[in-house]
């Protein structure tokens, strides 16, 4: 005899059985495809059409807690934090409009988008990339004839204006990754600012993660500075400010004293 469900809905895989009507042992393995399908039918017929979950009301009264780690920035030491007015007046968009009409100089050969090591050498030069002190880097920059293979290419408008968003993000991630394991340097700061200036909103998830990592690293270094007159302080403040205010990562924003 067919069930009510079988009367209303035709079987997708009809299985014909002999007249013997032998009982199948659901606990044993099927011996052929027909027995397997019959076992499935029998198991389905034994399931109730309506199932009601038995919920213990006492369990609903317990408070659920979620452990989430939201890493913010290190708080700025007393006297190191910029004013709110200064933070609100930092703007990137107004500078970007001047860059779109620039073209790349013929003597500049930029690395391939996938060449991370090449971009580090391109931006930093061999002097900084190989770990030479910043004083020697600055001395090299002051020489009349610059060797950009040694001191790195500055983020000229003719260079950064040629970078599409994929390249901007890739280079930014590469430099931020390098920054995680190295100290801050002026050449790094110039490139980070230029790349942030080229980064368009709305941001991709990867970009969100990258700039937040940058802000946290800057705040970490800032918290370790010994003096409010340290030459690194304005640059670190600026990068934290741009990430928090311009890119609206408000949980990372400095709170003025």
Short mmCIF file of C-alpha atoms in Angstrom, two decimals:
data_model
loop_
_atom_site.label_atom_id
_atom_site.label_comp_id
_atom_site.label_asym_id
_atom_site.label_seq_id
_atom_site.Cartn_x
_atom_site.Cartn_y
_atom_site.Cartn_z
CA UNK A 1 0.00 0.00 0.00
CA UNK A 2 1.32 3.37 -0.98
CA UNK A 3 1.75 6.10 1.61
CA UNK A 4 0.08 9.52 1.33
CA UNK A 5 3.37 11.05 0.23
CA UNK A 6 3.82 8.44 -2.48
CA UNK A 7 0.30 9.11 -3.75
CA UNK A 8 0.97 12.85 -4.14
CA UNK A 9 4.55 12.77 -5.35
CA UNK A 10 5.90 10.37 -7.98
CA UNK A 11 9.10 8.59 -7.15
CA UNK A 12 12.22 9.91 -8.81
CA UNK A 13 13.83 6.48 -8.62
CA UNK A 14 11.06 3.88 -8.72
CA UNK A 15 12.18 0.48 -7.54
CA UNK A 16 10.23 -2.65 -8.43
CA UNK A 17 10.29 -5.57 -6.00
CA UNK A 18 9.27 -9.14 -6.45
CA UNK A 19 6.11 -10.72 -5.05
CA UNK A 20 8.02 -12.36 -2.24
CA UNK A 21 7.98 -9.17 -0.22
CA UNK A 22 10.95 -10.27 1.80
CA UNK A 23 11.91 -8.15 4.72
CA UNK A 24 15.19 -6.27 4.46
CA UNK A 25 17.61 -5.96 7.32
CA UNK A 26 18.36 -2.25 7.62
CA UNK A 27 21.36 -3.00 9.81
CA UNK A 28 23.11 -5.05 7.18
CA UNK A 29 24.90 -3.68 4.10
CA UNK A 30 22.92 -3.76 0.84
CA UNK A 31 23.88 -6.49 -1.59
CA UNK A 32 22.93 -4.62 -4.75
CA UNK A 33 21.71 -1.15 -5.89
CA UNK A 34 18.04 -2.19 -5.65
CA UNK A 35 18.40 -3.20 -2.00
CA UNK A 36 20.23 0.05 -1.26
CA UNK A 37 17.39 2.13 -2.71
CA UNK A 38 14.82 0.07 -0.82
CA UNK A 39 16.69 0.63 2.43
CA UNK A 40 16.63 4.37 1.77
CA UNK A 41 12.86 4.22 1.20
CA UNK A 42 12.27 2.26 4.39
CA UNK A 43 14.43 4.60 6.46
CA UNK A 44 12.56 7.60 5.05
CA UNK A 45 9.19 6.02 5.85
CA UNK A 46 10.18 5.63 9.50
CA UNK A 47 10.97 9.32 9.90
CA UNK A 48 8.14 11.46 11.30
CA UNK A 49 6.70 14.06 8.95
CA UNK A 50 6.91 16.75 11.62
CA UNK A 51 9.75 17.06 14.09
CA UNK A 52 9.57 19.32 17.13
CA UNK A 53 12.79 20.29 18.84
CA UNK A 54 12.88 19.77 22.57
CA UNK A 55 14.43 22.93 24.03
CA UNK A 56 15.38 23.29 27.65
CA UNK A 57 14.15 26.76 28.75
CA UNK A 58 16.88 26.92 31.40
CA UNK A 59 19.55 26.94 28.72
CA UNK A 60 18.03 30.01 27.10
CA UNK A 61 18.61 32.04 30.25
CA UNK A 62 22.35 31.60 30.13
CA UNK A 63 24.28 34.55 28.76
CA UNK A 64 26.23 33.83 25.64
CA UNK A 65 29.70 35.31 25.47
CA UNK A 66 31.77 35.83 22.37
CA UNK A 67 35.51 36.19 22.64
CA UNK A 68 36.57 38.49 19.86
CA UNK A 69 39.99 39.99 19.55
CA UNK A 70 39.83 43.47 18.01
CA UNK A 71 43.33 44.81 17.96
CA UNK A 72 43.45 48.57 18.15
CA UNK A 73 46.34 50.98 18.14
CA UNK A 74 48.71 51.68 20.98
CA UNK A 75 47.63 54.83 22.74
CA UNK A 76 49.85 57.79 22.02
CA UNK A 77 52.08 58.84 24.95
CA UNK A 78 51.15 62.07 26.69
CA UNK A 79 51.99 65.02 24.46
CA UNK A 80 52.50 62.87 21.35
CA UNK A 81 48.92 62.87 20.07
CA UNK A 82 47.97 65.47 17.41
CA UNK A 83 44.97 67.72 17.99
CA UNK A 84 41.56 66.80 16.61
CA UNK A 85 41.59 69.90 14.38
CA UNK A 86 44.90 68.81 12.84
CA UNK A 87 43.56 65.31 12.20
CA UNK A 88 40.38 66.58 10.54
CA UNK A 89 42.26 68.88 8.16
CA UNK A 90 44.43 66.15 6.65
CA UNK A 91 43.24 65.43 3.13
CA UNK A 92 44.39 63.15 0.37
CA UNK A 93 41.77 63.61 -2.31
CA UNK A 94 42.77 67.17 -3.11
CA UNK A 95 46.30 66.01 -4.03
CA UNK A 96 45.18 63.09 -6.19
CA UNK A 97 43.61 65.36 -8.82
CA UNK A 98 47.05 66.72 -9.74
CA UNK A 99 48.42 63.28 -10.50
CA UNK A 100 46.16 61.88 -13.18
CA UNK A 101 47.69 63.85 -16.08
CA UNK A 102 51.30 62.84 -15.37
CA UNK A 103 53.10 60.23 -17.46
CA UNK A 104 55.99 57.96 -16.62
CA UNK A 105 59.51 59.05 -17.55
CA UNK A 106 61.13 56.89 -20.20
CA UNK A 107 64.18 56.10 -18.05
CA UNK A 108 62.15 54.55 -15.21
CA UNK A 109 61.62 50.80 -15.34
CA UNK A 110 59.13 49.63 -12.77
CA UNK A 111 59.16 46.01 -11.56
CA UNK A 112 56.51 43.50 -12.50
CA UNK A 113 53.43 43.53 -10.28
CA UNK A 114 54.34 40.13 -8.81
CA UNK A 115 57.98 41.02 -8.08
CA UNK A 116 57.85 41.92 -4.37
CA UNK A 117 61.61 41.97 -3.90
CA UNK A 118 61.97 44.12 -6.99
CA UNK A 119 59.51 46.66 -5.60
CA UNK A 120 61.36 46.83 -2.28
CA UNK A 121 64.59 47.61 -4.11
CA UNK A 122 62.80 50.05 -6.41
CA UNK A 123 61.26 52.01 -3.52
CA UNK A 124 64.10 51.78 -1.00
CA UNK A 125 67.22 51.30 -3.08
CA UNK A 126 70.03 48.99 -2.12
CA UNK A 127 71.14 51.24 0.73
CA UNK A 128 67.96 50.95 2.81
CA UNK A 129 66.86 47.57 1.51
CA UNK A 130 70.16 45.95 2.50
CA UNK A 131 70.02 47.48 5.95
CA UNK A 132 72.47 50.37 5.72
CA UNK A 133 71.92 53.14 8.26
CA UNK A 134 69.54 55.98 7.41
CA UNK A 135 72.29 58.56 7.82
CA UNK A 136 74.16 57.10 4.86
CA UNK A 137 70.90 57.07 2.90
CA UNK A 138 70.31 60.75 3.59
CA UNK A 139 73.90 61.52 2.66
CA UNK A 140 73.48 59.73 -0.62
CA UNK A 141 70.32 61.72 -1.35
CA UNK A 142 72.28 64.93 -0.96
CA UNK A 143 74.82 64.02 -3.65
CA UNK A 144 74.57 66.01 -6.92
CA UNK A 145 74.19 62.92 -9.10
CA UNK A 146 71.68 60.53 -7.60
CA UNK A 147 72.00 56.83 -8.19
CA UNK A 148 68.43 55.64 -7.73
CA UNK A 149 69.54 52.02 -7.65
CA UNK A 150 71.31 52.90 -4.40
CA UNK A 151 68.83 55.28 -2.76
CA UNK A 152 65.60 54.12 -4.42
CA UNK A 153 63.12 56.03 -6.53
CA UNK A 154 61.07 58.60 -4.66
CA UNK A 155 57.31 58.33 -5.29
CA UNK A 156 57.35 60.86 -8.12
CA UNK A 157 53.98 61.85 -9.54
CA UNK A 158 55.12 60.42 -12.86
CA UNK A 159 55.51 57.04 -11.16
CA UNK A 160 52.55 56.74 -8.83
CA UNK A 161 50.12 58.14 -11.40
CA UNK A 162 50.78 55.06 -13.54
CA UNK A 163 49.87 52.53 -10.86
CA UNK A 164 46.45 50.91 -11.13
CA UNK A 165 44.59 49.89 -7.98
CA UNK A 166 45.84 46.30 -8.06
CA UNK A 167 49.45 47.49 -8.20
CA UNK A 168 48.88 50.14 -5.52
CA UNK A 169 47.51 47.55 -3.12
CA UNK A 170 50.20 44.99 -3.93
CA UNK A 171 53.04 47.49 -3.36
CA UNK A 172 51.37 48.81 -0.21
CA UNK A 173 51.05 45.29 1.21
CA UNK A 174 54.69 44.60 0.32
CA UNK A 175 55.99 47.73 2.05
CA UNK A 176 53.77 47.28 5.10
CA UNK A 177 55.02 43.71 5.41
CA UNK A 178 58.60 45.00 5.28
CA UNK A 179 57.72 47.69 7.83
CA UNK A 180 56.51 45.04 10.29
CA UNK A 181 60.08 43.77 10.64
CA UNK A 182 62.02 47.01 10.21
CA UNK A 183 62.22 50.49 11.65
CA UNK A 184 60.61 53.55 10.12
CA UNK A 185 62.63 55.46 7.52
CA UNK A 186 61.84 58.69 5.61
CA UNK A 187 61.89 56.90 2.25
CA UNK A 188 59.34 54.40 3.56
CA UNK A 189 57.14 57.20 4.88
CA UNK A 190 57.09 58.99 1.54
CA UNK A 191 56.06 55.86 -0.30
CA UNK A 192 53.39 54.91 2.24
CA UNK A 193 51.83 58.36 2.00
CA UNK A 194 51.90 58.31 -1.81
CA UNK A 195 50.30 54.86 -1.96
CA UNK A 196 47.59 55.86 0.49
CA UNK A 197 46.95 58.91 -1.68
CA UNK A 198 46.40 56.60 -4.66
CA UNK A 199 44.21 54.12 -2.81
CA UNK A 200 40.61 54.65 -3.85
CA UNK A 201 37.48 54.17 -1.79
CA UNK A 202 35.49 52.02 -1.24
CA UNK A 203 38.26 49.76 -0.08
CA UNK A 204 38.56 46.07 -0.78
CA UNK A 205 38.74 43.79 2.30
CA UNK A 206 42.45 43.19 1.65
CA UNK A 207 43.05 46.94 1.65
CA UNK A 208 41.20 47.35 4.95
CA UNK A 209 43.40 44.74 6.58
CA UNK A 210 46.57 46.26 5.13
CA UNK A 211 45.99 49.85 6.22
CA UNK A 212 44.90 48.77 9.69
CA UNK A 213 48.10 46.78 10.00
CA UNK A 214 49.98 49.91 8.96
CA UNK A 215 48.26 52.10 11.55
CA UNK A 216 48.90 49.61 14.34
CA UNK A 217 52.58 49.37 13.42
CA UNK A 218 52.94 53.16 13.40
CA UNK A 219 51.23 53.44 16.77
CA UNK A 220 53.45 50.69 18.17
CA UNK A 221 56.61 52.53 17.14
CA UNK A 222 55.21 55.85 18.35
CA UNK A 223 54.52 54.42 21.80
CA UNK A 224 58.20 53.51 22.09
CA UNK A 225 59.54 56.98 21.23
CA UNK A 226 61.41 58.66 24.05
CA UNK A 227 60.77 62.28 23.08
CA UNK A 228 57.97 64.33 21.57
CA UNK A 229 60.64 66.02 19.44
CA UNK A 230 61.58 62.79 17.67
CA UNK A 231 61.69 63.40 13.92
CA UNK A 232 59.64 60.25 13.30
CA UNK A 233 56.66 61.47 15.32
CA UNK A 234 54.96 63.74 12.71
CA UNK A 235 55.16 61.07 10.02
CA UNK A 236 53.81 58.34 12.31
CA UNK A 237 50.99 60.63 13.46
CA UNK A 238 50.12 61.47 9.86
CA UNK A 239 49.90 57.83 8.76
CA UNK A 240 47.74 56.87 11.75
CA UNK A 241 45.53 59.87 11.09
CA UNK A 242 45.01 59.09 7.40
CA UNK A 243 44.07 55.50 8.10
CA UNK A 244 41.72 56.37 10.94
CA UNK A 245 40.16 59.59 9.65
CA UNK A 246 40.35 59.55 5.86
CA UNK A 247 39.72 55.81 5.48
CA UNK A 248 37.22 55.89 8.37
CA UNK A 249 38.82 53.32 10.63
CA UNK A 250 37.54 55.28 13.60
CA UNK A 251 38.39 52.65 16.20
CA UNK A 252 42.06 53.30 15.43
CA UNK A 253 41.79 57.09 15.70
CA UNK A 254 43.85 59.02 18.22
CA UNK A 255 41.82 60.52 21.02
CA UNK A 256 43.14 64.03 21.75
CA UNK A 257 44.07 64.73 25.34
#
